[in-house]
Amino acid sequence: MHAVVIAGAGPTGLALACGLLAAGVPARLVDRATGPAGTSRALGLQPRGAEVLDRTGALGDLPQRSRPIGQVRAHVNGTLMARLDVGRGTKLVRKPGLLVSQAEIEAGLRHRLEKLGGQVEWGRELTGADQDEKGVTVRLADSPPLRADWLVGCDGAHSRVRKAAGIGFPGVPVVERFLLADVRVTLPIPRDAVSVWLRGDQLLAAFPLPGTDVWRLMAPAAQQADNGPAATSDVLDTLTGLLREHARVPFRTAEPLWTSTFRIHRRLATRYRQGRVLLAGDSAHIHSPVGGQGMNTGLGDAENLAWKLALVAAGRADHALLDTYEAERRPLAQDVLETTSAMTRMIVGESPLARVFRDRVGVPLMNRPVVQRAIWNQASQLGISYRGGPLAGRSLPGRRPRPGDRVPDVLCTRNGEPTRLHAELGPHWALLLPPASPAVPPAVPTPLPGGGDRWAETVHRKLGDTVTVLATAGERGHPAMLVRPDAHLAWRGSTPAALDRWLADLLDHGHTR
């Protein structure tokens, strides 16, 4: 019997498989496709997504091979009306978002998977699944069935895992259809910005991609009967026509690299778990691509689920811990659906009145620094918090971060050697202890009752060797902090006994007080 079978080798499934294998949990990753996709598809890697890949060990040189984006430039009726700075640092966000092909991200994750001893089993089409109290029987086309303790569906909007589990996926269309094309074309517009042109009910966006003169063009399709996927030439002609006539950007020729059409839907699974079957990524939620949130939200799902499933699969935690996955992640997906749907409707302008508001109020507001900071902080996903959730307990006012909040990537020491907090996470937890006093080196974290050995014994007894004890550069008197593998604060306190009680609640009951 396999511990976990994952269906779908996109970014979410790959990240989940890497997280489980790094934690020592056997996982098999199957996909119905015959091999990796070579097209770009999603292309926005937000700061939160980059952090997840970093903790997973799959970020590699993606920042160097991607295109940093400093601005979104919005034109109304041919006039540049707003420059939204998205690369400028804020108190929360220190690094820019990146434009990089989903294919490149998946390649980095597959490389990490192979280093962990795993692989993608291509051409393994899941046809159904049945579960009982002891496990799940996964049926595959042209292959014997697999028996697993857990099955996770990362197999997209048409997820067969979701359908086999009987989980609903209600929703509505946001915009009927969009046209996409990746093209090689020389354009006289900035390569460090996303450019958007609005004119009445027409919209066109151009995203610079890695490579020489490579761009993605995107626009809503004209309202007409849906006769199936449009031909490459039709998509290219429509988009380049809008670029020349609507945006009035001159160019000579455009070489198509990839074209596609898709419908924008807003859908959210009614549940993320049904017994021994769980959902993540597009299998659980789909929404407008405006804002570049989809792939990043899926990566966050994978990281959140990986450490919880690892504890349960290893027999260290009760199955109830898996219910906190839905409790923490589904409300975030709901927020993303609502935010991206509102942004899409505002940008597209679904009525003459909506377009007047967009052109005269919405777009000019993007120039205001306070609005820019709010948009960038929201898009970065670094402000995500599980405060008030089942694992955060009662979050009393006071020092931040509070339980459930993301802990920044602070400098600390491990065995006297400098390191970063996030570099020590991934499959591991981190116990942060402040130095004893200015006269005691940070490598000797013994300022709190019980001493360093007592703290280490407490966490290792409950969590095994998945905990790293670190010393911070904080002042004497700061409490100890236990940081989850996904960089959120799990617990903060001053005694090993209190931490022991918190861990007992977490592992035995799947929630904390």
Coordinates of C-alpha atoms in Angstrom, one line a residue:
M1 CA 0.0 0.0 0.0
H2 CA 1.2 3.5 -0.8
A3 CA 1.0 6.3 1.7
V4 CA -0.2 9.0 -0.7
V5 CA -1.2 9.0 -4.4
I6 CA -1.3 12.4 -6.0
A7 CA -3.2 12.9 -9.3
G8 CA -1.9 15.7 -11.5
A9 CA 1.7 16.8 -12.1
G10 CA 1.1 20.5 -12.4
P11 CA 2.7 23.0 -10.0
T12 CA 0.4 22.0 -7.1
G13 CA 0.8 18.3 -7.4
L14 CA 4.6 18.6 -7.9
A15 CA 5.0 20.9 -4.9
L16 CA 2.9 18.5 -2.7
A17 CA 4.9 15.5 -3.8
C18 CA 8.2 17.3 -3.1
G19 CA 6.9 18.3 0.4
L20 CA 5.9 14.8 1.3
L21 CA 9.0 13.1 0.0
A22 CA 11.2 15.7 1.8
A23 CA 9.3 14.8 5.0
G24 CA 10.0 11.1 4.5
V25 CA 6.4 10.2 3.3
P26 CA 6.3 7.9 0.3
A27 CA 4.2 9.5 -2.5
R28 CA 3.3 8.5 -6.1
L29 CA 2.5 11.2 -8.6
V30 CA 0.5 10.2 -11.7
D31 CA -0.7 12.2 -14.6
R32 CA -2.8 11.4 -17.6
A33 CA -0.6 13.4 -20.0
T34 CA 2.1 11.6 -21.9
G35 CA 4.8 14.1 -20.8
P36 CA 5.4 17.6 -19.5
A37 CA 3.7 20.6 -21.2
G38 CA 6.0 23.0 -22.9
T39 CA 3.7 26.0 -23.1
S40 CA 3.8 28.9 -20.7
R41 CA 0.2 28.9 -19.4
A42 CA 0.3 30.7 -16.0
L43 CA 3.2 33.1 -15.8
G44 CA 3.0 35.2 -12.6
L45 CA 5.1 34.1 -9.7
Q46 CA 4.1 36.3 -6.8
P47 CA 6.5 36.8 -3.8
R48 CA 4.6 34.2 -1.8
G49 CA 4.9 31.7 -4.6
A50 CA 8.6 32.3 -4.8
E51 CA 8.9 31.7 -1.0
V52 CA 7.1 28.4 -1.3
L53 CA 9.4 27.3 -4.1
D54 CA 12.4 28.4 -2.0
R55 CA 11.3 26.4 1.0
T56 CA 10.5 23.4 -1.3
G57 CA 14.0 23.6 -2.7
A58 CA 12.8 24.2 -6.2
L59 CA 13.4 27.9 -6.7
G60 CA 16.9 27.5 -8.1
D61 CA 17.8 30.2 -10.6
L62 CA 14.3 31.1 -11.6
P63 CA 14.6 34.7 -10.4
Q64 CA 17.6 35.2 -12.6
R65 CA 15.8 33.6 -15.6
S66 CA 12.5 35.4 -15.1
R67 CA 11.5 39.0 -15.9
P68 CA 11.1 41.3 -12.9
I69 CA 8.1 43.5 -13.3
G70 CA 8.2 47.1 -12.0
Q71 CA 4.9 48.5 -13.3
V72 CA 1.5 47.9 -14.7
R73 CA 0.9 50.7 -17.2
A74 CA -2.8 51.3 -18.0
H75 CA -3.8 53.3 -21.1
V76 CA -7.4 54.7 -21.6
N77 CA -8.3 55.6 -25.1
G78 CA -4.7 55.6 -26.1
T79 CA -3.5 57.8 -23.2
L80 CA -1.3 56.5 -20.4
M81 CA -3.5 57.1 -17.4
A82 CA -1.8 55.1 -14.6
R83 CA 1.5 53.6 -13.6
L84 CA 1.0 51.0 -10.9
D85 CA 4.3 50.3 -9.2
V86 CA 4.4 46.6 -8.3
G87 CA 8.2 46.3 -7.9
R88 CA 8.7 48.9 -5.3
G89 CA 9.2 47.5 -1.8
T90 CA 6.7 48.0 1.0
K91 CA 6.9 47.2 4.7
L92 CA 5.5 43.8 3.9
V93 CA 6.9 43.1 0.4
R94 CA 10.7 43.2 -0.2
K95 CA 11.0 41.4 -3.5
P96 CA 9.2 42.0 -6.9
G97 CA 6.9 39.6 -8.6
L98 CA 8.3 37.6 -11.5
L99 CA 7.1 36.8 -14.9
V100 CA 8.2 33.2 -15.7
S101 CA 6.6 30.4 -17.6
Q102 CA 4.7 27.8 -15.7
A103 CA 6.6 25.3 -17.8
E104 CA 9.9 26.6 -16.2
I105 CA 8.4 26.4 -12.7
E106 CA 7.3 22.8 -13.3
A107 CA 10.7 21.9 -14.6
G108 CA 12.3 23.2 -11.4
L109 CA 9.8 21.2 -9.3
R110 CA 10.4 18.0 -11.3
H111 CA 14.2 18.4 -10.8
R112 CA 13.6 18.7 -7.1
L113 CA 11.3 15.7 -7.1
E114 CA 13.9 13.6 -8.8
K115 CA 16.6 14.7 -6.3
L116 CA 14.2 13.5 -3.5
G117 CA 13.9 10.1 -5.2
G118 CA 10.5 10.6 -6.9
Q119 CA 9.3 10.8 -10.4
V120 CA 6.2 11.6 -12.4
E121 CA 4.4 8.6 -13.8
W122 CA 3.2 9.9 -17.2
G123 CA 0.4 8.3 -19.1
R124 CA -1.4 7.1 -16.0
E125 CA -5.0 8.2 -16.4
L126 CA -7.1 8.1 -13.3
T127 CA -10.6 6.7 -14.1
G128 CA -12.0 6.5 -10.6
A129 CA -11.5 5.9 -6.9
D130 CA -13.2 4.2 -4.1
Q131 CA -12.4 4.6 -0.4
D132 CA -13.1 2.7 2.8
E133 CA -12.0 3.1 6.4
K134 CA -8.5 1.8 5.7
G135 CA -7.6 3.5 2.4
V136 CA -8.4 4.4 -1.2
T137 CA -8.4 2.1 -4.2
V138 CA -7.3 4.3 -7.2
R139 CA -8.4 2.9 -10.6
L140 CA -6.1 3.7 -13.6
A141 CA -6.7 3.1 -17.3
D142 CA -4.7 0.2 -18.7
S143 CA -3.0 -0.4 -15.3
P144 CA -3.7 -2.4 -12.2
P145 CA -5.4 -0.3 -9.5
L146 CA -3.3 1.3 -6.7
R147 CA -4.1 1.0 -3.1
A148 CA -3.2 4.1 -1.0
D149 CA -3.8 5.5 2.5
W150 CA -4.6 8.9 1.0
L151 CA -5.5 10.3 -2.5
V152 CA -5.0 14.0 -3.4
G153 CA -6.6 15.5 -6.5
C154 CA -4.4 18.1 -8.1
D155 CA -5.8 17.3 -11.5
G156 CA -7.4 20.6 -12.5
A157 CA -10.7 22.2 -13.1
H158 CA -12.2 19.0 -14.5
S159 CA -10.8 16.9 -11.7
R160 CA -11.8 13.2 -11.8
V161 CA -10.7 12.9 -8.2
R162 CA -13.2 15.5 -7.1
K163 CA -15.9 13.8 -9.1
A164 CA -15.1 10.4 -7.7
A165 CA -15.3 11.8 -4.2
G166 CA -18.7 13.4 -4.9
I167 CA -17.6 16.9 -4.0
G168 CA -19.5 19.7 -5.6
F169 CA -17.9 22.5 -7.6
P170 CA -20.5 25.2 -8.0
G171 CA -19.8 28.5 -9.8
V172 CA -20.6 30.9 -12.6
P173 CA -18.8 32.3 -15.6
V174 CA -17.1 35.7 -15.1
V175 CA -16.3 36.6 -18.7
E176 CA -17.3 34.3 -21.6
R177 CA -14.0 33.7 -23.3
F178 CA -10.4 35.0 -23.5
L179 CA -7.8 34.8 -26.2
L180 CA -4.2 34.2 -25.4
A181 CA -1.1 34.1 -27.6
D182 CA 2.6 33.9 -26.9
V183 CA 4.4 35.7 -29.8
R184 CA 7.8 36.8 -30.8
V185 CA 7.5 40.4 -31.9
T186 CA 9.5 43.6 -31.5
L187 CA 7.3 46.2 -29.7
P188 CA 8.3 49.8 -28.8
I189 CA 7.0 49.4 -25.2
P190 CA 8.9 48.8 -21.9
R191 CA 10.0 45.3 -21.2
D192 CA 9.9 45.7 -17.4
A193 CA 6.1 46.5 -17.4
V194 CA 2.8 44.9 -18.1
S195 CA 0.9 47.2 -20.5
V196 CA -2.9 47.3 -20.7
W197 CA -5.0 49.3 -23.2
L198 CA -8.7 50.1 -22.5
R199 CA -11.0 51.6 -25.1
G200 CA -14.7 51.2 -24.6
D201 CA -15.5 47.6 -24.4
Q202 CA -12.2 46.5 -25.8
L203 CA -9.2 45.4 -23.7
L204 CA -5.7 44.2 -24.6
A205 CA -2.8 43.3 -22.3
A206 CA 0.8 42.6 -23.2
F207 CA 3.1 40.8 -20.8
P208 CA 6.9 40.5 -21.4
L209 CA 8.2 37.0 -21.2
P210 CA 11.7 35.7 -20.8
G211 CA 13.4 35.4 -24.2
T212 CA 14.2 37.8 -27.0
D213 CA 11.1 39.9 -27.9
V214 CA 8.7 37.3 -26.5
W215 CA 5.3 38.6 -25.3
R216 CA 2.0 37.2 -24.1
L217 CA -1.0 39.0 -25.6
M218 CA -4.4 38.6 -23.9
A219 CA -7.9 40.0 -24.7
P220 CA -11.5 39.0 -24.2
A221 CA -13.0 37.3 -27.3
A222 CA -15.8 39.0 -29.1
Q223 CA -19.2 38.0 -28.0
Q224 CA -20.3 35.3 -30.4
A225 CA -21.5 31.7 -30.5
D226 CA -18.9 29.3 -29.2
N227 CA -17.9 27.0 -32.0
G228 CA -15.1 25.4 -30.1
P229 CA -11.4 26.3 -30.0
A230 CA -10.4 29.0 -32.4
A231 CA -7.7 28.4 -35.0
T232 CA -4.2 29.6 -34.2
S233 CA -4.4 32.0 -37.1
D234 CA -7.7 33.5 -35.9
V235 CA -6.4 34.1 -32.4
L236 CA -3.2 35.6 -33.7
D237 CA -5.0 37.8 -36.2
T238 CA -7.4 39.1 -33.6
L239 CA -4.8 39.9 -31.0
T240 CA -2.3 41.5 -33.3
G241 CA -5.2 43.4 -34.9
L242 CA -6.1 44.8 -31.5
L243 CA -2.4 45.6 -30.8
R244 CA -2.1 47.6 -34.1
E245 CA -5.5 49.2 -34.3
H246 CA -6.8 49.4 -30.7
A247 CA -3.5 50.0 -28.8
R248 CA -1.9 51.7 -31.8
V249 CA 1.4 50.0 -31.2
P250 CA 3.4 49.7 -34.4
F251 CA 5.2 46.5 -35.3
R252 CA 6.1 44.5 -38.4
T253 CA 5.5 40.8 -38.0
A254 CA 4.5 38.5 -35.1
E255 CA 5.6 34.9 -34.9
P256 CA 3.1 32.7 -33.0
L257 CA 4.7 30.4 -30.3
W258 CA 1.5 29.3 -28.7
T259 CA -2.2 30.3 -28.8
S260 CA -5.2 29.3 -26.7
T261 CA -8.7 30.2 -25.7
F262 CA -10.3 29.7 -22.4
R263 CA -13.4 30.6 -20.4
I264 CA -13.1 32.4 -17.1
H265 CA -15.2 30.7 -14.4
R266 CA -15.5 31.3 -10.7
R267 CA -15.8 28.0 -8.9
L268 CA -15.1 26.7 -5.4
A269 CA -15.3 23.2 -4.2
T270 CA -17.9 22.7 -1.5
R271 CA -15.3 20.7 0.5
Y272 CA -11.6 20.2 0.4
R273 CA -11.7 16.8 2.1
Q274 CA -14.0 13.8 1.8
G275 CA -12.7 11.0 4.1
R276 CA -9.3 10.0 2.7
V277 CA -9.6 12.1 -0.5
L278 CA -8.4 15.7 -0.6
L279 CA -8.3 18.5 -3.2
A280 CA -5.7 21.2 -3.9
G281 CA -5.1 23.8 -6.6
D282 CA -7.4 24.1 -9.5
S283 CA -9.3 21.0 -8.5
A284 CA -10.5 23.0 -5.5
H285 CA -10.8 26.5 -6.9
I286 CA -10.7 28.3 -10.2
H287 CA -11.0 32.0 -10.9
S288 CA -10.0 34.8 -13.2
P289 CA -6.3 35.0 -14.0
V290 CA -6.3 38.8 -13.4
G291 CA -3.8 39.5 -10.6
G292 CA -1.8 36.3 -11.2
Q293 CA -3.2 34.5 -8.2
G294 CA -4.1 31.0 -9.4
M295 CA -0.8 29.1 -9.5
N296 CA 0.4 30.8 -6.4
T297 CA -2.7 29.9 -4.4
G298 CA -2.2 26.3 -5.5
L299 CA 1.4 26.3 -4.3
G300 CA 0.1 27.6 -1.0
D301 CA -2.4 24.8 -0.8
A302 CA 0.3 22.2 -1.4
E303 CA 2.6 23.6 1.3
N304 CA -0.2 23.8 3.8
L305 CA -1.3 20.3 3.1
A306 CA 2.1 18.7 2.9
W307 CA 3.2 19.2 6.5
K308 CA -0.2 18.1 7.9
L309 CA -0.5 15.0 5.7
A310 CA 3.1 14.2 6.6
L311 CA 2.3 14.2 10.4
V312 CA -0.8 12.1 9.8
A313 CA 0.9 9.6 7.5
A314 CA 3.7 9.2 9.9
G315 CA 1.3 8.3 12.7
R316 CA 2.2 11.4 14.8
A317 CA -1.1 13.2 14.4
D318 CA -4.8 12.3 14.4
H319 CA -6.7 12.4 11.1
A320 CA -8.6 15.4 12.4
L321 CA -5.6 17.6 11.7
L322 CA -6.4 17.3 8.0
D323 CA -9.7 19.2 8.6
T324 CA -7.6 22.3 9.4
Y325 CA -6.4 22.3 5.8
E326 CA -9.8 23.2 4.5
A327 CA -10.5 25.5 7.5
E328 CA -7.3 27.5 6.7
R329 CA -7.2 27.4 2.9
R330 CA -10.8 27.5 1.7
P331 CA -11.6 31.0 3.1
L332 CA -8.5 32.3 1.3
A333 CA -9.6 30.8 -2.0
Q334 CA -13.0 32.4 -1.4
D335 CA -11.3 35.8 -1.0
V336 CA -9.2 35.3 -4.2
L337 CA -12.4 34.4 -6.2
E338 CA -14.2 37.5 -5.0
T339 CA -11.2 39.8 -5.5
T340 CA -10.2 38.6 -8.9
S341 CA -13.8 38.5 -10.1
A342 CA -14.3 42.1 -9.0
M343 CA -11.0 43.2 -10.7
T344 CA -12.0 41.4 -13.9
R345 CA -15.4 43.0 -14.1
M346 CA -13.9 46.5 -13.3
I347 CA -11.2 46.1 -16.0
V348 CA -13.5 44.7 -18.7
G349 CA -16.3 47.1 -18.0
E350 CA -19.4 45.1 -18.5
S351 CA -21.7 48.1 -19.1
P352 CA -21.3 51.7 -20.4
L353 CA -21.7 53.0 -16.8
A354 CA -19.1 50.6 -15.5
R355 CA -16.7 51.7 -18.2
V356 CA -17.1 55.4 -17.4
F357 CA -16.4 54.6 -13.7
R358 CA -13.3 52.5 -14.8
D359 CA -11.9 55.2 -17.0
R360 CA -12.6 58.2 -14.8
V361 CA -12.2 56.8 -11.3
G362 CA -10.8 53.3 -11.2
V363 CA -7.8 53.7 -13.4
P364 CA -6.7 57.1 -12.1
L365 CA -6.9 55.8 -8.5
M366 CA -4.1 53.4 -9.3
N367 CA -1.7 56.3 -9.3
R368 CA -2.2 56.9 -5.6
P369 CA 0.6 55.5 -3.4
V370 CA -1.8 54.2 -0.7
V371 CA -3.8 52.3 -3.4
Q372 CA -0.6 51.0 -5.0
R373 CA 0.6 49.6 -1.7
A374 CA -2.7 48.0 -0.9
I375 CA -2.9 46.3 -4.4
W376 CA 0.7 45.1 -4.2
N377 CA 0.4 43.8 -0.6
Q378 CA -2.7 41.9 -1.6
A379 CA -1.3 40.5 -4.8
S380 CA 1.9 39.4 -3.1
Q381 CA 0.0 37.0 -0.8
L382 CA 2.5 37.7 2.0
G383 CA -0.2 39.1 4.2
I384 CA -2.0 35.7 4.3
S385 CA -2.8 34.8 8.0
Y386 CA -4.5 31.9 9.6
R387 CA -5.1 34.0 12.7
G388 CA -8.4 33.0 14.3
G389 CA -8.3 29.5 12.7
P390 CA -8.4 26.2 14.5
L391 CA -4.6 26.1 15.0
A392 CA -4.1 29.7 16.1
G393 CA -6.2 29.5 19.2
R394 CA -7.2 32.8 20.8
S395 CA -5.1 35.5 19.3
L396 CA -4.7 38.2 22.0
P397 CA -3.6 41.7 21.1
G398 CA 0.1 42.3 21.6
R399 CA 3.3 41.6 19.9
R400 CA 3.4 40.5 16.3
P401 CA 3.6 38.1 14.6
R402 CA 0.6 36.5 16.3
P403 CA -0.2 32.8 16.0
G404 CA -1.4 32.2 12.5
D405 CA 0.6 35.1 11.0
R406 CA 3.4 34.6 8.5
V407 CA 6.8 35.0 10.1
P408 CA 9.3 37.0 8.0
D409 CA 12.5 35.5 6.8
V410 CA 14.6 36.7 9.7
L411 CA 18.3 36.1 10.3
C412 CA 19.2 33.6 13.0
T413 CA 21.9 31.1 13.9
R414 CA 22.0 27.3 13.9
N415 CA 24.8 25.8 15.9
G416 CA 26.6 29.1 15.8
E417 CA 26.4 29.4 12.0
P418 CA 24.4 32.2 10.4
T419 CA 21.3 31.2 8.5
R420 CA 17.8 32.3 7.4
L421 CA 14.6 31.1 9.0
H422 CA 13.0 30.2 5.8
A423 CA 16.0 28.2 4.7
E424 CA 15.5 26.0 7.7
L425 CA 11.8 25.3 7.0
G426 CA 10.4 23.3 4.2
P427 CA 9.8 19.9 5.7
H428 CA 11.1 21.1 9.1
W429 CA 9.6 23.2 11.9
A430 CA 11.7 25.8 13.6
L431 CA 11.9 26.6 17.3
L432 CA 13.2 30.1 17.7
L433 CA 14.9 30.9 21.0
P434 CA 16.3 34.3 21.8
P435 CA 19.9 34.7 23.1
A436 CA 20.4 34.4 26.9
S437 CA 22.0 37.9 27.3
P438 CA 24.3 40.2 25.4
A439 CA 27.3 38.3 26.9
V440 CA 26.1 34.9 25.7
P441 CA 26.7 34.0 22.1
P442 CA 23.5 33.6 20.0
A443 CA 24.5 30.0 19.4
V444 CA 23.6 29.2 23.0
P445 CA 19.8 29.8 23.1
T446 CA 19.1 29.3 26.9
P447 CA 17.3 32.4 28.1
L448 CA 14.0 30.8 29.0
P449 CA 12.9 28.5 31.9
G450 CA 14.1 25.0 31.2
G451 CA 17.1 25.7 29.1
G452 CA 17.8 24.8 25.5
D453 CA 18.0 21.1 26.2
R454 CA 14.5 21.1 27.8
W455 CA 13.0 23.0 24.8
A456 CA 14.7 20.7 22.3
E457 CA 13.5 17.6 24.2
T458 CA 9.9 18.8 24.2
V459 CA 9.7 19.4 20.4
H460 CA 11.6 16.4 19.4
R461 CA 9.5 14.1 21.6
K462 CA 6.3 15.3 19.9
L463 CA 7.5 16.1 16.3
G464 CA 10.6 13.8 15.9
D465 CA 13.6 15.1 14.1
T466 CA 11.5 17.5 11.9
V467 CA 12.3 20.4 14.2
T468 CA 15.3 22.7 14.0
V469 CA 16.3 24.7 17.1
L470 CA 17.5 28.2 16.1
A471 CA 18.8 31.2 18.0
T472 CA 17.5 34.7 17.0
A473 CA 19.1 38.0 17.3
G474 CA 16.2 39.2 19.4
E475 CA 16.4 40.9 22.8
R476 CA 16.5 39.1 26.0
G477 CA 12.9 38.5 27.3
H478 CA 11.4 37.7 23.9
P479 CA 9.2 34.6 24.0
A480 CA 10.1 31.4 22.3
M481 CA 8.4 30.9 18.9
L482 CA 7.5 27.6 17.1
V483 CA 7.3 28.2 13.4
R484 CA 5.4 25.8 11.1
P485 CA 7.0 24.4 8.0
D486 CA 5.0 26.9 5.9
A487 CA 6.5 29.8 7.8
H488 CA 3.4 30.7 9.9
L489 CA 3.7 31.1 13.6
A490 CA 2.3 28.1 15.4
W491 CA 2.9 29.0 19.0
R492 CA 4.5 31.6 21.2
G493 CA 5.3 31.3 24.9
S494 CA 7.7 31.1 27.7
T495 CA 7.8 27.6 29.1
P496 CA 8.4 24.1 27.6
A497 CA 5.4 22.8 29.5
A498 CA 3.1 25.2 27.7
L499 CA 4.5 24.2 24.4
D500 CA 4.1 20.5 25.3
R501 CA 0.4 21.1 26.0
W502 CA -0.1 23.0 22.7
L503 CA 1.6 20.2 20.7
A504 CA -0.6 17.6 22.5
D505 CA -3.7 19.5 21.4
L506 CA -2.4 19.8 17.8
L507 CA -1.5 16.2 17.4
D508 CA -4.2 14.5 19.4
H509 CA -7.2 16.6 18.5
G510 CA -6.3 18.5 15.3
H511 CA -6.9 21.9 16.9
T512 CA -5.5 24.1 19.6
R513 CA -6.9 26.1 22.5

